[in-house]
C-alpha atoms as a PDB file:
ATOM      1  CA  MET A   1      33.144 -21.907 -49.535  1.00  0.00           C
ATOM      2  CA  THR A   2      29.485 -21.659 -48.593  1.00  0.00           C
ATOM      3  CA  THR A   3      26.381 -20.970 -50.646  1.00  0.00           C
ATOM      4  CA  HIS A   4      23.972 -18.155 -50.012  1.00  0.00           C
ATOM      5  CA  ASN A   5      20.408 -19.316 -50.634  1.00  0.00           C
ATOM      6  CA  VAL A   6      18.524 -16.038 -50.370  1.00  0.00           C
ATOM      7  CA  ALA A   7      15.141 -17.553 -51.213  1.00  0.00           C
ATOM      8  CA  LEU A   8      15.497 -20.247 -48.561  1.00  0.00           C
ATOM      9  CA  TYR A   9      16.663 -17.773 -45.909  1.00  0.00           C
ATOM     10  CA  ALA A  10      13.791 -15.429 -46.726  1.00  0.00           C
ATOM     11  CA  ASP A  11      11.306 -18.288 -46.476  1.00  0.00           C
ATOM     12  CA  VAL A  12      12.646 -19.360 -43.071  1.00  0.00           C
ATOM     13  CA  ALA A  13      12.650 -15.750 -41.860  1.00  0.00           C
ATOM     14  CA  THR A  14       8.995 -15.339 -42.887  1.00  0.00           C
ATOM     15  CA  ARG A  15       8.048 -18.622 -41.204  1.00  0.00           C
ATOM     16  CA  VAL A  16       9.802 -17.677 -37.979  1.00  0.00           C
ATOM     17  CA  ARG A  17       8.144 -14.244 -37.943  1.00  0.00           C
ATOM     18  CA  ARG A  18       4.742 -15.916 -38.421  1.00  0.00           C
ATOM     19  CA  GLN A  19       5.485 -18.307 -35.556  1.00  0.00           C
ATOM     20  CA  LEU A  20       6.406 -15.364 -33.346  1.00  0.00           C
ATOM     21  CA  ASP A  21       3.143 -13.575 -34.165  1.00  0.00           C
ATOM     22  CA  ASP A  22       1.083 -16.723 -33.575  1.00  0.00           C
ATOM     23  CA  SER A  23       2.823 -17.463 -30.276  1.00  0.00           C
ATOM     24  CA  VAL A  24       2.169 -13.947 -28.990  1.00  0.00           C
ATOM     25  CA  ALA A  25      -1.477 -14.123 -30.109  1.00  0.00           C
ATOM     26  CA  ASN A  26      -1.978 -17.457 -28.312  1.00  0.00           C
ATOM     27  CA  SER A  27      -0.278 -16.426 -25.055  1.00  0.00           C
ATOM     28  CA  ASN A  28      -2.298 -15.982 -21.883  1.00  0.00           C
ATOM     29  CA  PRO A  29      -0.693 -13.359 -19.611  1.00  0.00           C
ATOM     30  CA  PHE A  30      -2.543 -12.394 -16.435  1.00  0.00           C
ATOM     31  CA  TYR A  31      -1.952  -8.625 -16.487  1.00  0.00           C
ATOM     32  CA  PRO A  32      -5.244  -7.824 -18.338  1.00  0.00           C
ATOM     33  CA  THR A  33      -7.111  -9.175 -15.298  1.00  0.00           C
ATOM     34  CA  LEU A  34      -5.724  -6.433 -13.049  1.00  0.00           C
ATOM     35  CA  THR A  35      -5.099  -3.592 -15.486  1.00  0.00           C
ATOM     36  CA  THR A  36      -6.973  -1.252 -17.779  1.00  0.00           C
ATOM     37  CA  THR A  37      -5.013  -0.985 -21.022  1.00  0.00           C
ATOM     38  CA  VAL A  38      -4.779   2.572 -22.321  1.00  0.00           C
ATOM     39  CA  PRO A  39      -3.450   3.051 -25.885  1.00  0.00           C
ATOM     40  CA  THR A  40      -1.183   6.016 -26.507  1.00  0.00           C
ATOM     41  CA  ASN A  41       0.939   7.541 -29.271  1.00  0.00           C
ATOM     42  CA  THR A  42       3.201   9.655 -27.070  1.00  0.00           C
ATOM     43  CA  ASP A  43       6.016   8.986 -24.619  1.00  0.00           C
ATOM     44  CA  ARG A  44       4.008  10.466 -21.729  1.00  0.00           C
ATOM     45  CA  GLU A  45       0.354   9.822 -20.993  1.00  0.00           C
ATOM     46  CA  SER A  46      -1.519  12.255 -18.772  1.00  0.00           C
ATOM     47  CA  PHE A  47      -4.647  11.183 -16.918  1.00  0.00           C
ATOM     48  CA  ASP A  48      -7.303  13.482 -15.560  1.00  0.00           C
ATOM     49  CA  TRP A  49      -8.891  11.415 -12.808  1.00  0.00           C
ATOM     50  CA  LEU A  50     -12.547  12.379 -12.553  1.00  0.00           C
ATOM     51  CA  GLY A  51     -14.265  12.023  -9.207  1.00  0.00           C
ATOM     52  CA  ALA A  52     -17.578  10.356  -8.434  1.00  0.00           C
ATOM     53  CA  TYR A  53     -20.819  11.545  -9.993  1.00  0.00           C
ATOM     54  CA  PRO A  54     -23.023  13.787  -7.833  1.00  0.00           C
ATOM     55  CA  ASN A  55     -25.884  12.303  -5.832  1.00  0.00           C
ATOM     56  CA  MET A  56     -29.422  12.383  -7.147  1.00  0.00           C
ATOM     57  CA  ARG A  57     -31.577  15.081  -5.529  1.00  0.00           C
ATOM     58  CA  GLU A  58     -35.213  15.924  -5.495  1.00  0.00           C
ATOM     59  CA  TRP A  59     -35.956  18.416  -8.275  1.00  0.00           C
ATOM     60  CA  LEU A  60     -36.937  21.573  -6.490  1.00  0.00           C
ATOM     61  CA  GLY A  61     -36.496  24.883  -8.294  1.00  0.00           C
ATOM     62  CA  ASP A  62     -33.862  25.146 -11.008  1.00  0.00           C
ATOM     63  CA  ARG A  63     -31.521  22.284 -11.887  1.00  0.00           C
ATOM     64  CA  LYS A  64     -28.116  22.283 -10.236  1.00  0.00           C
ATOM     65  CA  PHE A  65     -25.033  21.345 -12.226  1.00  0.00           C
ATOM     66  CA  HIS A  66     -21.964  20.015 -10.459  1.00  0.00           C
ATOM     67  CA  GLN A  67     -18.310  20.190 -11.406  1.00  0.00           C
ATOM     68  CA  LEU A  68     -16.665  16.769 -11.054  1.00  0.00           C
ATOM     69  CA  SER A  69     -13.569  16.758  -8.872  1.00  0.00           C
ATOM     70  CA  SER A  70     -10.358  16.167 -10.792  1.00  0.00           C
ATOM     71  CA  ILE A  71      -6.816  14.990 -10.056  1.00  0.00           C
ATOM     72  CA  GLU A  72      -4.098  14.721 -12.691  1.00  0.00           C
ATOM     73  CA  PHE A  73      -1.271  12.224 -12.868  1.00  0.00           C
ATOM     74  CA  GLU A  74       1.195  11.181 -15.562  1.00  0.00           C
ATOM     75  CA  ILE A  75       2.747   7.912 -16.700  1.00  0.00           C
ATOM     76  CA  THR A  76       6.034   7.847 -18.619  1.00  0.00           C
ATOM     77  CA  VAL A  77       6.080   5.327 -21.468  1.00  0.00           C
ATOM     78  CA  LYS A  78       9.263   3.255 -21.750  1.00  0.00           C
ATOM     79  CA  ASP A  79      10.662   1.433 -24.781  1.00  0.00           C
ATOM     80  CA  TRP A  80      11.469  -2.286 -24.647  1.00  0.00           C
ATOM     81  CA  GLU A  81      13.256  -4.541 -27.124  1.00  0.00           C
ATOM     82  CA  ASN A  82      14.608  -8.046 -27.582  1.00  0.00           C
ATOM     83  CA  GLY A  83      16.234 -10.037 -30.377  1.00  0.00           C
ATOM     84  CA  ILE A  84      18.041 -13.229 -31.344  1.00  0.00           C
ATOM     85  CA  GLN A  85      20.328 -14.311 -34.175  1.00  0.00           C
ATOM     86  CA  LEU A  86      20.446 -17.776 -35.723  1.00  0.00           C
ATOM     87  CA  PRO A  87      23.207 -19.192 -37.992  1.00  0.00           C
ATOM     88  CA  LYS A  88      22.414 -19.476 -41.702  1.00  0.00           C
ATOM     89  CA  LYS A  89      24.505 -22.647 -41.879  1.00  0.00           C
ATOM     90  CA  HIS A  90      21.850 -24.471 -39.828  1.00  0.00           C
ATOM     91  CA  ILE A  91      19.326 -23.515 -42.484  1.00  0.00           C
ATOM     92  CA  ASP A  92      21.696 -24.767 -45.207  1.00  0.00           C
ATOM     93  CA  ASP A  93      22.003 -28.059 -43.314  1.00  0.00           C
ATOM     94  CA  GLY A  94      18.227 -28.365 -42.857  1.00  0.00           C
ATOM     95  CA  ARG A  95      18.526 -28.063 -39.089  1.00  0.00           C
ATOM     96  CA  THR A  96      15.677 -25.614 -38.529  1.00  0.00           C
ATOM     97  CA  GLY A  97      13.610 -27.742 -36.180  1.00  0.00           C
ATOM     98  CA  TYR A  98      15.362 -26.439 -33.092  1.00  0.00           C
ATOM     99  CA  PHE A  99      14.320 -22.920 -34.080  1.00  0.00           C
ATOM    100  CA  ASN A 100      10.845 -23.669 -32.727  1.00  0.00           C
ATOM    101  CA  ASN A 101      11.856 -23.707 -29.056  1.00  0.00           C
ATOM    102  CA  ILE A 102      13.947 -20.562 -29.507  1.00  0.00           C
ATOM    103  CA  VAL A 103      11.062 -18.804 -31.221  1.00  0.00           C
ATOM    104  CA  GLN A 104       8.648 -19.819 -28.468  1.00  0.00           C
ATOM    105  CA  GLY A 105      11.036 -18.538 -25.832  1.00  0.00           C
ATOM    106  CA  LEU A 106      11.422 -15.161 -27.548  1.00  0.00           C
ATOM    107  CA  ALA A 107       7.651 -14.852 -27.971  1.00  0.00           C
ATOM    108  CA  ASN A 108       7.087 -15.682 -24.289  1.00  0.00           C
ATOM    109  CA  GLU A 109       9.544 -13.001 -23.210  1.00  0.00           C
ATOM    110  CA  ALA A 110       7.549 -10.439 -25.185  1.00  0.00           C
ATOM    111  CA  SER A 111       4.082 -11.705 -24.247  1.00  0.00           C
ATOM    112  CA  TYR A 112       4.673 -12.015 -20.518  1.00  0.00           C
ATOM    113  CA  HIS A 113       6.867  -8.960 -20.056  1.00  0.00           C
ATOM    114  CA  PRO A 114       3.850  -6.857 -18.925  1.00  0.00           C
ATOM    115  CA  ASP A 115       3.226  -9.525 -16.268  1.00  0.00           C
ATOM    116  CA  GLU A 116       6.757  -9.007 -14.990  1.00  0.00           C
ATOM    117  CA  LEU A 117       6.270  -5.228 -14.893  1.00  0.00           C
ATOM    118  CA  LEU A 118       3.019  -5.669 -12.979  1.00  0.00           C
ATOM    119  CA  ILE A 119       4.597  -8.080 -10.483  1.00  0.00           C
ATOM    120  CA  GLU A 120       7.418  -5.597  -9.900  1.00  0.00           C
ATOM    121  CA  THR A 121       4.833  -2.880  -9.265  1.00  0.00           C
ATOM    122  CA  MET A 122       2.840  -5.069  -6.881  1.00  0.00           C
ATOM    123  CA  GLU A 123       5.947  -6.051  -4.948  1.00  0.00           C
ATOM    124  CA  ASN A 124       6.850  -2.376  -4.451  1.00  0.00           C
ATOM    125  CA  ALA A 125       3.306  -1.086  -3.984  1.00  0.00           C
ATOM    126  CA  GLN A 126       3.970   0.095  -0.431  1.00  0.00           C
ATOM    127  CA  GLN A 127       6.602   2.518  -1.797  1.00  0.00           C
ATOM    128  CA  ILE A 128       4.743   3.738  -4.928  1.00  0.00           C
ATOM    129  CA  ARG A 129       2.578   6.861  -4.688  1.00  0.00           C
ATOM    130  CA  CYS A 130      -0.994   6.936  -5.980  1.00  0.00           C
ATOM    131  CA  PHE A 131      -2.852   9.921  -7.409  1.00  0.00           C
ATOM    132  CA  ASP A 132      -4.111  10.797  -3.912  1.00  0.00           C
ATOM    133  CA  GLY A 133      -0.563  11.162  -2.585  1.00  0.00           C
ATOM    134  CA  ALA A 134      -0.624   8.018  -0.423  1.00  0.00           C
ATOM    135  CA  PHE A 135       1.232   4.818  -1.218  1.00  0.00           C
ATOM    136  CA  PHE A 136      -0.735   2.209  -3.182  1.00  0.00           C
ATOM    137  CA  PHE A 137      -1.129   0.106  -0.025  1.00  0.00           C
ATOM    138  CA  ASP A 138      -1.460   2.572   2.839  1.00  0.00           C
ATOM    139  CA  THR A 139      -3.481   3.423   5.925  1.00  0.00           C
ATOM    140  CA  ASN A 140      -4.303   7.031   5.023  1.00  0.00           C
ATOM    141  CA  HIS A 141      -6.037   7.179   1.645  1.00  0.00           C
ATOM    142  CA  ALA A 142      -8.340  10.208   1.557  1.00  0.00           C
ATOM    143  CA  LEU A 143      -9.977  12.131  -1.274  1.00  0.00           C
ATOM    144  CA  PHE A 144     -12.474  14.949  -0.732  1.00  0.00           C
ATOM    145  CA  ASP A 145     -15.507  13.459   1.132  1.00  0.00           C
ATOM    146  CA  SER A 146     -14.249   9.863   1.299  1.00  0.00           C
ATOM    147  CA  GLY A 147     -12.806  10.185   4.785  1.00  0.00           C
ATOM    148  CA  VAL A 148      -9.548   8.453   5.733  1.00  0.00           C
ATOM    149  CA  GLN A 149      -9.468   4.868   4.456  1.00  0.00           C
ATOM    150  CA  SER A 150      -6.964   2.038   4.782  1.00  0.00           C
ATOM    151  CA  ASN A 151      -6.202  -0.788   2.365  1.00  0.00           C
ATOM    152  CA  LEU A 152      -3.186  -1.937   4.388  1.00  0.00           C
ATOM    153  CA  LEU A 153      -4.518  -4.389   6.958  1.00  0.00           C
ATOM    154  CA  THR A 154      -2.647  -6.294   9.639  1.00  0.00           C
ATOM    155  CA  VAL A 155      -3.917  -9.711  10.723  1.00  0.00           C
ATOM    156  CA  THR A 156      -2.481 -11.788  13.554  1.00  0.00           C
ATOM    157  CA  VAL A 157      -1.933 -15.458  12.651  1.00  0.00           C
ATOM    158  CA  ALA A 158      -0.100 -18.188  14.517  1.00  0.00           C
ATOM    159  CA  ASP A 159       2.578 -18.670  11.831  1.00  0.00           C
ATOM    160  CA  PRO A 160       2.769 -15.817   9.271  1.00  0.00           C
ATOM    161  CA  ALA A 161       4.663 -17.976   6.782  1.00  0.00           C
ATOM    162  CA  ASN A 162       2.129 -20.808   7.030  1.00  0.00           C
ATOM    163  CA  PRO A 163      -1.395 -19.530   7.695  1.00  0.00           C
ATOM    164  CA  THR A 164      -4.038 -22.174   8.214  1.00  0.00           C
ATOM    165  CA  GLU A 165      -7.023 -22.701   5.948  1.00  0.00           C
ATOM    166  CA  ASP A 166      -9.306 -20.984   8.462  1.00  0.00           C
ATOM    167  CA  GLU A 167      -6.896 -18.069   8.776  1.00  0.00           C
ATOM    168  CA  ILE A 168      -6.760 -17.657   4.986  1.00  0.00           C
ATOM    169  CA  ARG A 169     -10.551 -17.577   4.755  1.00  0.00           C
ATOM    170  CA  ASP A 170     -10.657 -15.043   7.591  1.00  0.00           C
ATOM    171  CA  ILE A 171      -8.109 -12.840   5.786  1.00  0.00           C
ATOM    172  CA  VAL A 172     -10.111 -12.846   2.553  1.00  0.00           C
ATOM    173  CA  GLU A 173     -13.379 -12.201   4.411  1.00  0.00           C
ATOM    174  CA  LEU A 174     -11.769  -9.272   6.241  1.00  0.00           C
ATOM    175  CA  ALA A 175     -10.640  -7.834   2.892  1.00  0.00           C
ATOM    176  CA  LEU A 176     -14.149  -8.237   1.496  1.00  0.00           C
ATOM    177  CA  GLU A 177     -15.619  -6.572   4.585  1.00  0.00           C
ATOM    178  CA  THR A 178     -13.145  -3.701   4.090  1.00  0.00           C
ATOM    179  CA  PHE A 179     -14.129  -3.367   0.421  1.00  0.00           C
ATOM    180  CA  ARG A 180     -17.741  -2.975   1.462  1.00  0.00           C
ATOM    181  CA  GLY A 181     -16.770  -0.060   3.700  1.00  0.00           C
ATOM    182  CA  PHE A 182     -14.792   1.916   1.096  1.00  0.00           C
ATOM    183  CA  LYS A 183     -16.320   5.237   0.091  1.00  0.00           C
ATOM    184  CA  ARG A 184     -16.086   7.338  -3.061  1.00  0.00           C
ATOM    185  CA  ASP A 185     -14.916  10.925  -3.001  1.00  0.00           C
ATOM    186  CA  ASN A 186     -18.558  12.020  -2.623  1.00  0.00           C
ATOM    187  CA  GLY A 187     -19.008   9.918   0.522  1.00  0.00           C
ATOM    188  CA  LYS A 188     -21.125   7.170  -1.084  1.00  0.00           C
ATOM    189  CA  PRO A 189     -19.982   3.516  -0.837  1.00  0.00           C
ATOM    190  CA  TYR A 190     -18.029   2.047  -3.728  1.00  0.00           C
ATOM    191  CA  MET A 191     -19.845  -1.284  -3.497  1.00  0.00           C
ATOM    192  CA  ARG A 192     -23.546  -0.994  -4.075  1.00  0.00           C
ATOM    193  CA  PRO A 193     -25.823  -3.600  -2.504  1.00  0.00           C
ATOM    194  CA  THR A 194     -26.079  -6.620  -4.794  1.00  0.00           C
ATOM    195  CA  LEU A 195     -27.987  -9.895  -4.801  1.00  0.00           C
ATOM    196  CA  GLN A 196     -25.334 -11.598  -6.904  1.00  0.00           C
ATOM    197  CA  MET A 197     -22.320 -13.544  -5.710  1.00  0.00           C
ATOM    198  CA  ILE A 198     -19.138 -11.465  -5.822  1.00  0.00           C
ATOM    199  CA  ASN A 199     -17.027 -13.182  -8.469  1.00  0.00           C
ATOM    200  CA  ASP A 200     -14.147 -10.804  -9.100  1.00  0.00           C
ATOM    201  CA  LEU A 201     -11.839 -11.358  -6.131  1.00  0.00           C
ATOM    202  CA  LEU A 202      -8.208 -12.214  -6.851  1.00  0.00           C
ATOM    203  CA  CYS A 203      -5.699 -13.251  -4.170  1.00  0.00           C
ATOM    204  CA  VAL A 204      -1.959 -12.841  -4.760  1.00  0.00           C
ATOM    205  CA  TYR A 205       0.320 -14.646  -2.312  1.00  0.00           C
ATOM    206  CA  PRO A 206       3.670 -16.457  -1.949  1.00  0.00           C
ATOM    207  CA  HIS A 207       3.760 -19.725  -3.890  1.00  0.00           C
ATOM    208  CA  THR A 208       4.560 -21.584  -0.655  1.00  0.00           C
ATOM    209  CA  MET A 209       0.955 -20.918   0.466  1.00  0.00           C
ATOM    210  CA  ASP A 210      -0.621 -22.328  -2.690  1.00  0.00           C
ATOM    211  CA  ASN A 211      -1.657 -25.760  -1.427  1.00  0.00           C
ATOM    212  CA  THR A 212      -3.192 -24.286   1.709  1.00  0.00           C
ATOM    213  CA  PHE A 213      -5.062 -21.686  -0.336  1.00  0.00           C
ATOM    214  CA  LYS A 214      -6.544 -24.370  -2.580  1.00  0.00           C
ATOM    215  CA  ARG A 215      -7.566 -26.521   0.372  1.00  0.00           C
ATOM    216  CA  ALA A 216      -9.148 -23.481   2.034  1.00  0.00           C
ATOM    217  CA  TYR A 217     -11.592 -23.128  -0.836  1.00  0.00           C
ATOM    218  CA  GLN A 218     -12.498 -26.732  -1.452  1.00  0.00           C
ATOM    219  CA  PRO A 219     -16.242 -27.194  -0.809  1.00  0.00           C
ATOM    220  CA  ALA A 220     -16.872 -27.871   2.865  1.00  0.00           C
ATOM    221  CA  THR A 221     -19.108 -30.944   3.373  1.00  0.00           C
ATOM    222  CA  ILE A 222     -21.244 -32.572   6.040  1.00  0.00           C
ATOM    223  CA  LEU A 223     -22.773 -36.032   6.243  1.00  0.00           C
ATOM    224  CA  LYS A 224     -26.489 -35.938   5.538  1.00  0.00           C
ATOM    225  CA  THR A 225     -28.572 -38.280   7.715  1.00  0.00           C
ATOM    226  CA  ASN A 226     -31.129 -40.249   5.717  1.00  0.00           C
ATOM    227  CA  THR A 227     -34.561 -41.432   6.843  1.00  0.00           C
ATOM    228  CA  ALA A 228     -33.128 -44.665   8.228  1.00  0.00           C
ATOM    229  CA  GLY A 229     -30.956 -42.704  10.625  1.00  0.00           C
ATOM    230  CA  THR A 230     -27.694 -43.680   9.009  1.00  0.00           C
ATOM    231  CA  ALA A 231     -25.133 -41.397   7.396  1.00  0.00           C
ATOM    232  CA  GLY A 232     -25.801 -40.604   3.756  1.00  0.00           C
ATOM    233  CA  ALA A 233     -23.793 -38.937   1.010  1.00  0.00           C
ATOM    234  CA  ALA A 234     -21.740 -35.866   1.730  1.00  0.00           C
ATOM    235  CA  VAL A 235     -23.401 -32.617   0.619  1.00  0.00           C
ATOM    236  CA  PRO A 236     -22.135 -29.045   0.472  1.00  0.00           C
ATOM    237  CA  ASN A 237     -22.300 -27.384   3.874  1.00  0.00           C
ATOM    238  CA  PHE A 238     -22.158 -23.735   2.815  1.00  0.00           C
ATOM    239  CA  ASN A 239     -21.412 -21.461  -0.104  1.00  0.00           C
ATOM    240  CA  ILE A 240     -18.540 -19.011   0.160  1.00  0.00           C
ATOM    241  CA  VAL A 241     -16.966 -16.418  -2.095  1.00  0.00           C
ATOM    242  CA  VAL A 242     -14.175 -18.252  -3.897  1.00  0.00           C
ATOM    243  CA  PRO A 243     -11.408 -15.961  -5.187  1.00  0.00           C
ATOM    244  CA  SER A 244      -9.161 -16.510  -8.163  1.00  0.00           C
ATOM    245  CA  MET A 245      -5.650 -17.376  -7.021  1.00  0.00           C
ATOM    246  CA  LEU A 246      -2.253 -16.156  -8.213  1.00  0.00           C
ATOM    247  CA  PRO A 247       0.746 -17.677  -6.397  1.00  0.00           C
ATOM    248  CA  LEU A 248       4.015 -15.808  -6.981  1.00  0.00           C
ATOM    249  CA  THR A 249       7.508 -17.195  -6.705  1.00  0.00           C
ATOM    250  CA  GLU A 250       8.718 -13.575  -6.690  1.00  0.00           C
ATOM    251  CA  ARG A 251       6.963 -12.797  -3.426  1.00  0.00           C
ATOM    252  CA  THR A 252       9.311 -12.952  -0.459  1.00  0.00           C
ATOM    253  CA  GLY A 253       7.175 -11.394   2.265  1.00  0.00           C
ATOM    254  CA  ASN A 254       4.439 -13.114   4.259  1.00  0.00           C
ATOM    255  CA  TYR A 255       1.620 -10.985   2.948  1.00  0.00           C
ATOM    256  CA  ILE A 256      -1.447 -11.517   0.801  1.00  0.00           C
ATOM    257  CA  ASP A 257      -2.981  -9.069  -1.668  1.00  0.00           C
ATOM    258  CA  VAL A 258      -6.724  -9.209  -2.269  1.00  0.00           C
ATOM    259  CA  TYR A 259      -7.981  -7.347  -5.332  1.00  0.00           C
ATOM    260  CA  ARG A 260     -11.282  -6.716  -6.995  1.00  0.00           C
ATOM    261  CA  THR A 261     -10.655  -7.057 -10.722  1.00  0.00           C
ATOM    262  CA  GLY A 262     -13.518  -4.903 -11.968  1.00  0.00           C
ATOM    263  CA  ASN A 263     -15.871  -7.557 -13.369  1.00  0.00           C
ATOM    264  CA  ASP A 264     -18.812  -5.581 -11.969  1.00  0.00           C
ATOM    265  CA  GLY A 265     -17.867  -2.357 -13.734  1.00  0.00           C
ATOM    266  CA  LEU A 266     -15.508  -0.925 -11.094  1.00  0.00           C
ATOM    267  CA  PHE A 267     -12.086   0.347 -12.069  1.00  0.00           C
ATOM    268  CA  THR A 268      -9.259  -2.152 -12.243  1.00  0.00           C
ATOM    269  CA  PRO A 269      -6.440  -1.639  -9.705  1.00  0.00           C
ATOM    270  CA  TYR A 270      -3.703  -0.777 -12.240  1.00  0.00           C
ATOM    271  CA  VAL A 271      -3.210   0.953 -15.610  1.00  0.00           C
ATOM    272  CA  PHE A 272      -1.103  -0.407 -18.480  1.00  0.00           C
ATOM    273  CA  VAL A 273      -0.134   2.150 -21.135  1.00  0.00           C
ATOM    274  CA  ASP A 274       0.419   0.473 -24.517  1.00  0.00           C
ATOM    275  CA  ARG A 275       2.118   2.571 -27.202  1.00  0.00           C
ATOM    276  CA  GLN A 276       2.346  -0.111 -29.862  1.00  0.00           C
ATOM    277  CA  PRO A 277       1.767  -3.879 -30.059  1.00  0.00           C
ATOM    278  CA  VAL A 278       4.601  -6.376 -30.244  1.00  0.00           C
ATOM    279  CA  GLY A 279       6.064  -6.490 -33.754  1.00  0.00           C
ATOM    280  CA  TRP A 280       8.945  -8.339 -35.381  1.00  0.00           C
ATOM    281  CA  ASP A 281      11.465  -7.696 -38.125  1.00  0.00           C
ATOM    282  CA  THR A 282      14.448  -9.507 -39.631  1.00  0.00           C
ATOM    283  CA  LYS A 283      17.879  -8.512 -40.840  1.00  0.00           C
ATOM    284  CA  GLY A 284      20.556 -10.341 -42.785  1.00  0.00           C
ATOM    285  CA  ALA A 285      18.476 -12.874 -44.719  1.00  0.00           C
ATOM    286  CA  ASP A 286      19.299 -11.305 -48.097  1.00  0.00           C
ATOM    287  CA  ASP A 287      22.767 -10.011 -47.296  1.00  0.00           C
ATOM    288  CA  ARG A 288      25.867 -12.140 -47.887  1.00  0.00           C
ATOM    289  CA  GLU A 289      27.816 -10.039 -45.380  1.00  0.00           C
ATOM    290  CA  TYR A 290      26.000 -11.675 -42.449  1.00  0.00           C
ATOM    291  CA  LYS A 291      26.465 -15.297 -41.354  1.00  0.00           C
ATOM    292  CA  ASP A 292      23.355 -15.065 -39.161  1.00  0.00           C
ATOM    293  CA  ILE A 293      19.748 -13.975 -39.493  1.00  0.00           C
ATOM    294  CA  LYS A 294      18.549 -11.613 -36.815  1.00  0.00           C
ATOM    295  CA  TRP A 295      14.995 -11.502 -35.493  1.00  0.00           C
ATOM    296  CA  PHE A 296      14.139  -8.543 -33.315  1.00  0.00           C
ATOM    297  CA  GLY A 297      11.111  -6.806 -31.879  1.00  0.00           C
END
């Protein structure tokens, strides 16, 4: 015969739920770096993509008012859930310490699930259509007066699976050069001239390239000759744009994505539609019928 300590079970259930909330709040997923989060209260979210603003013109005669170009697209919101059950007898025996790891694991699954969705999208980006009808990475993006533009570049390297440090820097510089050439739907460049260092580049690549990527962006140095004609301390040789780096174990192809994350006010590359935040509930703590307590969200 076993006891049923409702007060104790309820206390443990409350503590576990608090731990779940705290773990989610303290998580650090990467998806906000690449996505604009759009709240919604429906199962389908429609977007009316507005084109670029009209160019300034000299004021001659009456004002002219322009209609912004518009393209609509829709995102279907999906439901996600997860849950665990833990034996009440462990609570009776005072063996609740091991709950902590289980709680942390459940919280991580919830917190980093958007990361997994984003990775899946990135890995299939060459087969996913954008609002302009082209694939996300494609050679024929075109919208009104933008002209045909490509964000799918091919670079020849000696060993595609193991690019050198110089080759990696060349790839990123080519991407940056391509960014500078992109045009809006009104024909004006996306990137305006700036005197500031570009600090919102993010490179996504196979994890096997990680060490080479990090070495590629270590400060290059030269030996400074002092007044006596002998070699002095090493000093930085040049300044380069250093991207943030995201190695992926999920990436199987020998390709590198280079993104601008929108720190300068540009749009982020992806959209995340959030219908409701992660929440938790319990079942069975006050019911003698159940041998376990269930936590679900």
